Amino acid sequence: MEKVNVSDYDKPKLSDGLDFYFEDKREIRNCKKQIKQIFKEIDLSSLNLKYKIYRTLSFGNENEVQLRDNTIY
C-alpha cells in the first residue's frame, strides 16, 4: 500500500471552527493509520497483479463501510 487519500469534500475546513477542524484532522489521521495497518497484514501476493489497484473506502452516517472498485478492466 502506497498511500491513503481523503477526498476534498471530506477534508475538514477551518470555516467549521477550530475545535471541529482539529478534531476531524485527528480522526482522519487515526483512520488512515488503521487502514494502512489492515492492508499491511493482508497477503496479496497470491493475486499476481500486473497493474496497480485503486479502491475507494466510504463511511456512512451509521458507521457502515463501503468498498468500491473504480478500476477499468
Coordinates of C-alpha atoms in Angstrom, one line a residue:
M1 CA 0.0 0.0 0.0
E2 CA 1.4 3.3 -1.0
K3 CA -0.9 5.9 0.4
V4 CA -4.4 6.7 1.6
N5 CA -6.0 9.8 0.2
V6 CA -9.0 11.8 1.6
S7 CA -11.4 13.3 -0.9
D8 CA -11.5 17.1 -0.9
Y9 CA -15.2 17.2 0.1
D10 CA -14.4 15.0 3.2
K11 CA -11.4 17.2 4.3
P12 CA -12.1 19.4 7.4
K13 CA -12.4 23.1 6.8
L14 CA -11.3 25.9 9.0
S15 CA -14.6 27.7 8.5
D16 CA -16.3 25.0 10.6
G17 CA -14.4 26.2 13.6
L18 CA -11.0 25.4 15.1
D19 CA -12.4 22.8 17.6
F20 CA -14.1 20.8 14.8
Y21 CA -11.2 21.2 12.4
F22 CA -8.5 19.8 14.8
E23 CA -10.9 17.0 16.0
D24 CA -11.6 16.0 12.4
K25 CA -7.9 16.1 11.4
R26 CA -7.1 13.9 14.4
E27 CA -9.8 11.4 13.4
I28 CA -8.7 11.3 9.8
R29 CA -5.1 10.7 10.8
N30 CA -6.2 7.8 13.1
C31 CA -8.4 6.2 10.4
K32 CA -5.6 6.4 7.8
K33 CA -3.2 4.6 10.2
Q34 CA -5.8 1.9 10.9
I35 CA -6.5 1.4 7.2
K36 CA -2.8 1.2 6.4
Q37 CA -2.2 -1.4 9.2
I38 CA -5.1 -3.6 8.0
F39 CA -3.7 -3.7 4.4
K40 CA -0.2 -4.4 5.6
E41 CA -1.5 -7.5 7.3
I42 CA -3.3 -8.8 4.2
D43 CA -1.2 -11.0 1.9
L44 CA -2.0 -10.0 -1.7
S45 CA 1.0 -11.9 -3.3
S46 CA -1.3 -14.8 -4.5
L47 CA -3.1 -12.4 -6.8
N48 CA -0.1 -11.9 -9.1
L49 CA -1.1 -8.4 -10.0
K50 CA 0.3 -6.7 -13.1
Y51 CA -1.3 -3.3 -12.6
K52 CA -2.0 -1.0 -9.6
I53 CA -5.3 -1.4 -7.9
Y54 CA -7.3 1.6 -6.7
R55 CA -10.1 1.2 -4.1
T56 CA -12.4 3.7 -2.6
L57 CA -13.5 3.3 1.0
S58 CA -16.5 5.3 2.2
F59 CA -18.0 5.6 5.6
G60 CA -21.7 6.3 6.1
N61 CA -23.6 8.1 8.9
E62 CA -24.2 4.9 10.8
N63 CA -20.5 3.7 10.5
E64 CA -21.2 1.4 7.6
V65 CA -18.2 0.9 5.3
Q66 CA -18.5 0.8 1.5
L67 CA -15.6 -0.5 -0.7
R68 CA -15.7 0.5 -4.3
D69 CA -13.6 -0.7 -7.2
N70 CA -13.2 2.1 -9.8
T71 CA -10.6 0.2 -11.9
I72 CA -11.4 -0.3 -15.6
Y73 CA -10.5 -3.8 -16.6

